[in-house]
Tab-separated table of C-alpha atoms and ligand atoms in Angstrom:
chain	number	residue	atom	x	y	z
Y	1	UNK	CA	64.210	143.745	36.954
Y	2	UNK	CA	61.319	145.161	35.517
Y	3	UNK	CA	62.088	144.671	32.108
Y	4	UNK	CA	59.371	145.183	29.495
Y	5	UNK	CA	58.301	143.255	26.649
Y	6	UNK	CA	59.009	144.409	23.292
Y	7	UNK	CA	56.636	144.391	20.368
Y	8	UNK	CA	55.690	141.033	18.992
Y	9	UNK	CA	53.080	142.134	16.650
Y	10	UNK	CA	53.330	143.538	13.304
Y	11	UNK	CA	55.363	143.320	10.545
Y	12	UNK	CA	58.647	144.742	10.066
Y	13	UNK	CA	59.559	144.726	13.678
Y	14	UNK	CA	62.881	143.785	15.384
Y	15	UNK	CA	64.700	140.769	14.013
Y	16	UNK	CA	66.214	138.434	16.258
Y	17	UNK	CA	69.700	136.859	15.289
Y	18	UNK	CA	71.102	134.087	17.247
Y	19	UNK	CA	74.514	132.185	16.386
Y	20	UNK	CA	75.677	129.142	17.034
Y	21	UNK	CA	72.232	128.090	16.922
Y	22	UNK	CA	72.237	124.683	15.423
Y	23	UNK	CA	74.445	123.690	19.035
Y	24	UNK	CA	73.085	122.448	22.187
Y	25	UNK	CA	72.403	125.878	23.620
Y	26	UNK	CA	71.634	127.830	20.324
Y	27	UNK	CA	69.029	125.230	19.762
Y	28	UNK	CA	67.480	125.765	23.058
Y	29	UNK	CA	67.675	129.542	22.597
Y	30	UNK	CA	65.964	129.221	19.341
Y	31	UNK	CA	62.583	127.087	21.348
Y	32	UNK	CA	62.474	129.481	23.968
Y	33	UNK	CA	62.091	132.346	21.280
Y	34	UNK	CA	59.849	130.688	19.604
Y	35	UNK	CA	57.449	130.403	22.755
Y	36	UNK	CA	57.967	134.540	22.339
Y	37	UNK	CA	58.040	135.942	19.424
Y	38	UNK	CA	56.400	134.427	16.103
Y	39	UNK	CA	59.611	132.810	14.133
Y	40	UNK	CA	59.819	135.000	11.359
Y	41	UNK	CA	61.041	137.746	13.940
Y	42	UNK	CA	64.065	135.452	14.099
Y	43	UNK	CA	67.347	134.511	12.283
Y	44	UNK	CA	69.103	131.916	13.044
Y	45	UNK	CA	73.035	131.607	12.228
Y	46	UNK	CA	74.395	128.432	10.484
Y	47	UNK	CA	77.750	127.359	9.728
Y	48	UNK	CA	75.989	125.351	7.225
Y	49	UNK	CA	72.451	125.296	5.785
Y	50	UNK	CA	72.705	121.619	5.338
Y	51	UNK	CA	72.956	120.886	9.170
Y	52	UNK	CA	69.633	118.753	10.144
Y	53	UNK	CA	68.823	121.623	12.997
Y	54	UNK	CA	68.755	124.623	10.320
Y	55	UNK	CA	66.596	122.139	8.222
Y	56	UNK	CA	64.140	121.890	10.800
Y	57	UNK	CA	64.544	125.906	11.773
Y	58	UNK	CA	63.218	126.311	8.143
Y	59	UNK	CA	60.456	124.100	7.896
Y	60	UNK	CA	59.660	125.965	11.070
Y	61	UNK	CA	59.487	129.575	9.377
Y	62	UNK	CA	62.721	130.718	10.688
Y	63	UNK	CA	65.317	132.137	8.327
Y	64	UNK	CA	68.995	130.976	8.169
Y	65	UNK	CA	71.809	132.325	7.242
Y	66	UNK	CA	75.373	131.276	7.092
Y	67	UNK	CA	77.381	133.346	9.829
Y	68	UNK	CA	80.527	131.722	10.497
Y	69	UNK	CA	82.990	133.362	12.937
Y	70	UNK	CA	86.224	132.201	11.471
Y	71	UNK	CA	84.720	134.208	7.686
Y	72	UNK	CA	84.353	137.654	8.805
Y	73	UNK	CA	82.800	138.313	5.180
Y	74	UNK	CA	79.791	135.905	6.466
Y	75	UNK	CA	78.629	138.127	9.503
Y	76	UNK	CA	78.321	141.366	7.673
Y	77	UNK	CA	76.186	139.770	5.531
Y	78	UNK	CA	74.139	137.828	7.869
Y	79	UNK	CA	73.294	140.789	9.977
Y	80	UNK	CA	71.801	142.958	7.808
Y	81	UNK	CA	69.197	144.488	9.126
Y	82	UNK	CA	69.575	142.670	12.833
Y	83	UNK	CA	68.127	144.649	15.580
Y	84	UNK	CA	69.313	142.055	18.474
Y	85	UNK	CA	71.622	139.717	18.449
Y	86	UNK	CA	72.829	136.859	20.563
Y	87	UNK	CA	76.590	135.803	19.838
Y	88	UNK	CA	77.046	132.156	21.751
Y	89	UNK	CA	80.709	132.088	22.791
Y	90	UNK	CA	82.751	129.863	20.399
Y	91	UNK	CA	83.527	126.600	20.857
Y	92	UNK	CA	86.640	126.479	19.081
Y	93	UNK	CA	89.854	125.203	20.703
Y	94	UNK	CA	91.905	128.089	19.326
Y	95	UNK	CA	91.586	131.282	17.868
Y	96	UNK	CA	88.267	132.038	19.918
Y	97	UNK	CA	88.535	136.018	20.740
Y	98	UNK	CA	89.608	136.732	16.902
Y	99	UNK	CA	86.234	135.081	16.007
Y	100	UNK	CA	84.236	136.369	18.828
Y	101	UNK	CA	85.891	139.883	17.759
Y	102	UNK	CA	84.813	139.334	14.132
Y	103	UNK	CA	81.417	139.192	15.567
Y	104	UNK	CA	81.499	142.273	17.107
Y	105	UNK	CA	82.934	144.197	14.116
Y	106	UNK	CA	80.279	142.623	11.833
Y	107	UNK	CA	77.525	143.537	14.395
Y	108	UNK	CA	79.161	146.982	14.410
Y	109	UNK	CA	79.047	147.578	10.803
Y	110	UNK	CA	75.796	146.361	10.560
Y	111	UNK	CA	74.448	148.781	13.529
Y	112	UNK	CA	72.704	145.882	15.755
Y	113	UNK	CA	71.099	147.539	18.626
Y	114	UNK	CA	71.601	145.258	20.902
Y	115	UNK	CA	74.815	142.526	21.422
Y	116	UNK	CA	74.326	139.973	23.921
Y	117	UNK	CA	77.171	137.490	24.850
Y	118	UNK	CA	77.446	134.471	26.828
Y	119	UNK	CA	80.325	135.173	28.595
Y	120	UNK	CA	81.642	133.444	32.485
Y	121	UNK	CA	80.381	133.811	35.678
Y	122	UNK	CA	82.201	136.510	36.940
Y	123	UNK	CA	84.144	136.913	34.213
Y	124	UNK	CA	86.317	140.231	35.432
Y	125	UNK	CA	87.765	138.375	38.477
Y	126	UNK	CA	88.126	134.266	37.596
Y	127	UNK	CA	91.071	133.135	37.325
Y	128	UNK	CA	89.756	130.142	35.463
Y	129	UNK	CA	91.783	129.807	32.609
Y	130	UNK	CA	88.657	129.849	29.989
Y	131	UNK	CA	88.080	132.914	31.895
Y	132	UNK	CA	91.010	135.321	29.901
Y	133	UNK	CA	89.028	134.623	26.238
Y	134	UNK	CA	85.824	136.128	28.218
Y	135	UNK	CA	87.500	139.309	30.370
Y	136	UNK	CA	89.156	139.595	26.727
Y	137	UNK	CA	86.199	139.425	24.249
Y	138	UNK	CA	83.851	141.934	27.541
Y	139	UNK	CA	86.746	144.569	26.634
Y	140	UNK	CA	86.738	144.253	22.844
Y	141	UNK	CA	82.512	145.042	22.988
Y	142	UNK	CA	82.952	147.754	25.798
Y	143	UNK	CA	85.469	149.566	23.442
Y	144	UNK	CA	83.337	148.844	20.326
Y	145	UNK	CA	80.722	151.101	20.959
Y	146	UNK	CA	77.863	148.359	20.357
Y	147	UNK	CA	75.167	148.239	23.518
Y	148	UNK	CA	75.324	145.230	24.623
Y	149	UNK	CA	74.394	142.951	27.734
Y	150	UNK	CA	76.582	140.394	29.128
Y	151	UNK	CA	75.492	136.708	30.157
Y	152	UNK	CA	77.532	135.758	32.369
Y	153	UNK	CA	77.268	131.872	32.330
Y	154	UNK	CA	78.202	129.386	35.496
Y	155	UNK	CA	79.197	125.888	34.994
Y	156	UNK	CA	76.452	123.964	33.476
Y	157	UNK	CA	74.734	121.503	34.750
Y	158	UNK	CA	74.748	118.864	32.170
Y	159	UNK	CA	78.659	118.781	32.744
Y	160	UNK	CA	78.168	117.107	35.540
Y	161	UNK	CA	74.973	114.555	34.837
Y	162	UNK	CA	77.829	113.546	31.694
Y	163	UNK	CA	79.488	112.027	34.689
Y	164	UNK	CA	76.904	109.785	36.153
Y	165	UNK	CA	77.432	106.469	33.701
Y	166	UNK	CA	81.221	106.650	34.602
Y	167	UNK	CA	80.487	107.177	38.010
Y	168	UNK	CA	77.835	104.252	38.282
Y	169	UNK	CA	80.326	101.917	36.505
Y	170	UNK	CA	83.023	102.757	38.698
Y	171	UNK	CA	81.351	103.861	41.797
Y	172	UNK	CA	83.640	106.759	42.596
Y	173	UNK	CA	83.202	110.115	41.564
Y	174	UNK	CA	86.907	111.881	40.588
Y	175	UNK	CA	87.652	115.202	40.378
Y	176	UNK	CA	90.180	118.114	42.710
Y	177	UNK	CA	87.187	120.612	43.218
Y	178	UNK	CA	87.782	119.463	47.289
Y	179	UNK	CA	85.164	121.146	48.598
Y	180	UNK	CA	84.405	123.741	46.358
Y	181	UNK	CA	80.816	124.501	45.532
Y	182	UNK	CA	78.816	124.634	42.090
Y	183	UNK	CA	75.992	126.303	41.587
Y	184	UNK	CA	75.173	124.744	38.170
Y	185	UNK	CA	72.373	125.421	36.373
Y	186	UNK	CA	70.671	123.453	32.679
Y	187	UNK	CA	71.459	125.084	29.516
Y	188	UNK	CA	67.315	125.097	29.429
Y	189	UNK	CA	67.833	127.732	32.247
Y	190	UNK	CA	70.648	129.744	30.263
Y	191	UNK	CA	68.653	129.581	26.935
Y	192	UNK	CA	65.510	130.902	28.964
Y	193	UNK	CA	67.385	134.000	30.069
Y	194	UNK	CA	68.561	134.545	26.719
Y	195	UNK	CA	65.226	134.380	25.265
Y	196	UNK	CA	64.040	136.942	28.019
Y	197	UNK	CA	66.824	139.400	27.718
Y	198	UNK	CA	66.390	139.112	23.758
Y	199	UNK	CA	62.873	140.149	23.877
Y	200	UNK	CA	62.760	142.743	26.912
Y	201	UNK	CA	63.339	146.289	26.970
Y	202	UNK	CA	66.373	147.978	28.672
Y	203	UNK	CA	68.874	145.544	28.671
Y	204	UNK	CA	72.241	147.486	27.304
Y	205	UNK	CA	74.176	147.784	29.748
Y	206	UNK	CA	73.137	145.637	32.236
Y	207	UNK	CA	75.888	142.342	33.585
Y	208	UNK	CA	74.328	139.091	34.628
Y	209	UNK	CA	75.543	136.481	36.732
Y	210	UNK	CA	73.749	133.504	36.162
Y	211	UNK	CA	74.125	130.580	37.872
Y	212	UNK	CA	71.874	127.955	39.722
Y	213	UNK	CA	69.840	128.561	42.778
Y	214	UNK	CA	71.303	125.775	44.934
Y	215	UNK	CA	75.334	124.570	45.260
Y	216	UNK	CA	76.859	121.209	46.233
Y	217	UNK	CA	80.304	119.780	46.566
Y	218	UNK	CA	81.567	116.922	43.906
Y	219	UNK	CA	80.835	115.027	47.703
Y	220	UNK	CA	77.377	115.991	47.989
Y	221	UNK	CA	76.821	115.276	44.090
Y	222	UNK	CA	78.718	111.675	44.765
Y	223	UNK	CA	76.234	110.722	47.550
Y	224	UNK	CA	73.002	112.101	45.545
Y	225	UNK	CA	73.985	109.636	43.073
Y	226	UNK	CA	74.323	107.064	45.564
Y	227	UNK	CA	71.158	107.762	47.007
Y	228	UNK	CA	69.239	107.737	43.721
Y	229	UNK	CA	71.039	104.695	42.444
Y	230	UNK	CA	71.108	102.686	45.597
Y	231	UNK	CA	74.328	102.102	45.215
Y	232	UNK	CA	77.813	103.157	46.856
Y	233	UNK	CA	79.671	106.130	44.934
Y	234	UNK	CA	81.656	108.101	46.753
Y	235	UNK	CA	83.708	111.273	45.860
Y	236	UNK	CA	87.467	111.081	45.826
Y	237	UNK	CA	89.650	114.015	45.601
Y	238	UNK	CA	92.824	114.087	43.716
Y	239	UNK	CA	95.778	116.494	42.885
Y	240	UNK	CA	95.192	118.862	40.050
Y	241	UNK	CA	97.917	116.958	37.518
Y	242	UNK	CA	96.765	113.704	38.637
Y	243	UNK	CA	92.939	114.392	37.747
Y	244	UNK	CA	94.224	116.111	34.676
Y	245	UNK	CA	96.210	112.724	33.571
Y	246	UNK	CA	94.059	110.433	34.322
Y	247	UNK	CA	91.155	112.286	31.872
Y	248	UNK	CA	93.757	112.516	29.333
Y	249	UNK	CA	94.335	108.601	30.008
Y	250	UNK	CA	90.297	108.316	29.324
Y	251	UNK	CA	91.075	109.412	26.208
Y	252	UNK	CA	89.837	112.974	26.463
Y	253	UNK	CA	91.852	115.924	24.358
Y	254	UNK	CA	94.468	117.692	26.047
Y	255	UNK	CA	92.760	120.735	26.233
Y	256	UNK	CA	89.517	119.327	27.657
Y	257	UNK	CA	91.821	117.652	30.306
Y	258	UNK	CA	93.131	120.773	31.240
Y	259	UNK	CA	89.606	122.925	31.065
Y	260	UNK	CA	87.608	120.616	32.948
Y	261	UNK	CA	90.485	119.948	35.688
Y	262	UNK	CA	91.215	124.002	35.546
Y	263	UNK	CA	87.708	124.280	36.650
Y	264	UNK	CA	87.677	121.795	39.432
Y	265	UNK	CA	90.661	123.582	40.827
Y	266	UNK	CA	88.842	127.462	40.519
Y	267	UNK	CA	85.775	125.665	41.773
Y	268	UNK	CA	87.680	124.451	44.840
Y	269	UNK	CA	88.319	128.519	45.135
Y	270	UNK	CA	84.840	129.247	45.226
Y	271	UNK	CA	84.652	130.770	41.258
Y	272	UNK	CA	81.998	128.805	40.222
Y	273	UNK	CA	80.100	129.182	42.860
Y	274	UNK	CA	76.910	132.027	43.528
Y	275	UNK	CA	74.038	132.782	45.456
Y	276	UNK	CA	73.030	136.298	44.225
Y	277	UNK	CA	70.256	134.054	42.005
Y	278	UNK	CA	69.783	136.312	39.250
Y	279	UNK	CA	69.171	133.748	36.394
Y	280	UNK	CA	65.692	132.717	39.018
Y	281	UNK	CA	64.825	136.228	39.054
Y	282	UNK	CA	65.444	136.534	34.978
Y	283	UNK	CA	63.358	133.259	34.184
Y	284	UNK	CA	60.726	134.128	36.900
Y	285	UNK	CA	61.254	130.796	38.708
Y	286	UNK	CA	63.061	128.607	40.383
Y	287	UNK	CA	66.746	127.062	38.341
Y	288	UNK	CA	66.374	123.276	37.632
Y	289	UNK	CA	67.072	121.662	40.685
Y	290	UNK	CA	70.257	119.508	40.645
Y	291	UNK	CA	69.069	117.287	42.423
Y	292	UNK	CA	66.173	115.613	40.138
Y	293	UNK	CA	68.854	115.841	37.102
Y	294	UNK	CA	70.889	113.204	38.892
Y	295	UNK	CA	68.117	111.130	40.188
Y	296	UNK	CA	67.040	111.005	36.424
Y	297	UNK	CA	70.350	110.059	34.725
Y	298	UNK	CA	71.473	107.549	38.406
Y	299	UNK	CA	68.109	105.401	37.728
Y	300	UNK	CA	68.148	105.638	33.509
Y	301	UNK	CA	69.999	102.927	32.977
Y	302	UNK	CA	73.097	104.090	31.389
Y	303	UNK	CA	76.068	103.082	33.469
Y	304	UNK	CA	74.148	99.615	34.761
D	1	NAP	N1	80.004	127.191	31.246
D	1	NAP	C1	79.958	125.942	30.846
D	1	NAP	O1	79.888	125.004	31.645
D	1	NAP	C2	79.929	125.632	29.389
D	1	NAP	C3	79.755	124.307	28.977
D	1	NAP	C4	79.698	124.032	27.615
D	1	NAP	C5	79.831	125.075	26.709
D	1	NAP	N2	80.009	126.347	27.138
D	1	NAP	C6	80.107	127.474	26.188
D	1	NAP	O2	78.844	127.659	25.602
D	1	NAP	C7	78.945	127.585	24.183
D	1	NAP	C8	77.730	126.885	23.628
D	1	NAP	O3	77.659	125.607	24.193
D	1	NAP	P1	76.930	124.429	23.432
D	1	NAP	O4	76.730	123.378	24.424
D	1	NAP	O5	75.775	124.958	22.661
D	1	NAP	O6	78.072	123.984	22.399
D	1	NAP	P2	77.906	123.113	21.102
D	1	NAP	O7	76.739	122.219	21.197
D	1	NAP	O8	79.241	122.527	20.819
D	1	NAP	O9	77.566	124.194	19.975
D	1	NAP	C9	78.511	125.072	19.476
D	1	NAP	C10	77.845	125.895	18.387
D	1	NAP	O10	78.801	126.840	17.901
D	1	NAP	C11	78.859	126.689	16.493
D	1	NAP	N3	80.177	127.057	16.006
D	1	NAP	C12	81.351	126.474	16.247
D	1	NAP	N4	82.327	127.096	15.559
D	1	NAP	C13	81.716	128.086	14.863
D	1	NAP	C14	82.162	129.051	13.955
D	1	NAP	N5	83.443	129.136	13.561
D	1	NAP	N6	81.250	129.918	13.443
D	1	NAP	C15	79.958	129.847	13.784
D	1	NAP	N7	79.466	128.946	14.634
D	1	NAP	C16	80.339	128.068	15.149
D	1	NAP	C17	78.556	125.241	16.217
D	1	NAP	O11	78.169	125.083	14.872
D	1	NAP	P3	78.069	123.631	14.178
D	1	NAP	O12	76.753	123.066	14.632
D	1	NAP	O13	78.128	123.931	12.749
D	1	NAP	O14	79.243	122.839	14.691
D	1	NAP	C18	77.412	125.048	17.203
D	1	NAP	O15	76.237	125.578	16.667
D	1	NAP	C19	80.238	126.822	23.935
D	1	NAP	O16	80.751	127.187	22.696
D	1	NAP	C20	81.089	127.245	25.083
D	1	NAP	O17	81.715	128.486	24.773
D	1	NAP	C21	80.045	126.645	28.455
């Protein structure tokens, strides 16, 4: 992995373009850049200008511009002149691979050297169901023509620590993962590797699976919470539909019911789980440890 740095002096050299950034990753992305590369190397794409994170990218010294993936118009514009370019999967309910293709034609027209998309851990083979918007969107940039690297994220971490109140209150942790493993890592982790991939040398071309150095079971998560709270909370495994109903019962969108219970069930088949470690070897250190995110959110209160 012996990626090297590119040029971070000078004027007029490669511009940066992020999208999505004003979201919880983009944001991230944008720091970690910024601890790289002086910020008027990068661009950061808005929906709109009057969000209070692209007010604060500006008084930083970072352009904006308006790239929105639903106006195809927007992107060809906002990529002018973009040498690298990191699209951040959409977060849209519907309609996500025509925007994430719009990207891709607008990144094509503009000639970006370099695409890099957050895609799913082992995208080509899950059968997660987020997974078919990912395989699909990898096949539109292969055929495009655009070099491009692909990110391909495991199930974050913070999905997880969301839990904890509801699990404190209730002292059960729910879910049909059985005894599948996750090796979750922080979005701080996954914005890292972003930053590094945006500002190394060498990257078209190359397919990472990121995920967390260390795995655990929705049982093992369920006792570390127990542990750190010093109370009882135990895991309790339920069928797919069930799990499903009951988040929709918690007031939770359909199609969030059906993601986050689709992903218990491919984690119970071992998709979201790896130990190849290449987002440690990318950041050049150890993932966040599990662990000390749940002893943080068990003793901060929330939940009591
Ligand atoms: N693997 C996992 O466990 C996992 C978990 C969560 C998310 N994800 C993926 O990672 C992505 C980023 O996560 P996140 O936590 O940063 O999500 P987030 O906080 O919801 O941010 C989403 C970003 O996308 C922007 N966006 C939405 N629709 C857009 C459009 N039509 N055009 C341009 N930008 C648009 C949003 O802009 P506004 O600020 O204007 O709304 C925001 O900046 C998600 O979209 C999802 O695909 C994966």
């Amino acid at each position: 992995m012996a990626a090297k740095e590119i040029e971070v002096t000078g004027s007029g050299q490669s511009r940066l373009f992020v999208t999505g950034s004003t979201g919880e990753l983009g944001r991230l992305v944008i720091g970690e850049l910024l601890k790289r590369i002086p910020p008027g190397r990068i661009v950061a794409g808005v929906r709109s200008p009057d969000h209070e994170v692209a007010k604060q990218f500006v008084a930083q010294g970072i352009e904006i511009r308006v790239a929105d993936y639903a106006q195809p118009e927007t992107l060809v514009k906002a990529f002018q002149g973009i040498d690298r370019l990191l699209l951040i999967s959409s977060s849209a309910d519907d309609g996500r691979l025509a925007q994430h293709e719009n990207v891709i034609n607008a990144a094509k027209a503009a000639k970006v050297g370099l695409l890099a998309y957050t895609s799913l851990l082992h995208a080509d083979t899950s059968a997660l169901g987020i997974s078919e918007d990912h395989r699909r969107t990898e096949a539109i940039l292969a055929a495009s023509g655009v070099p491009h690297v692909l990110l391909r994220h495991g199930w974050y971490m913070e999905n997880h620590v969301h839990l904890i109140p509801t699990a404190l209150q209730h002292e059960v942790v729910l879910g049909c993962a059985g005894e599948g493993r996750f090796s979750t890592a922080s979005r701080g982790d996954f914005a890292e590797a972003a930053a590094v991939v945006l500002t190394t040398e060498g990257q078209a071309g190359r397919i990472y699976e990121l995920a967390g150095d260390e795995s655990y079971t929705l049982a093992d998560f369920a006792a570390a919470i127990s542990a750190a709270a010093g109370r009882p909370v135990a895991y309790r495994d339920m069928p797919e539909a069930d799990y499903k109903r009951m988040l929709i019962d918690m007031k939770l969108p359909e199609v969030v019911a059906e993601l986050i219970a689709d992903a218990d069930t491919g984690a119970s088949r071992g998709e979201l789980e790896d130990g190849a470690q290449q987002l440690s070897a990318l950041i050049g250190r150890p993932t966040a440890a599990w662990r000390q995110a749940v002893e943080r959110a068990s003793t901060a209160g929330d939940g009591q």
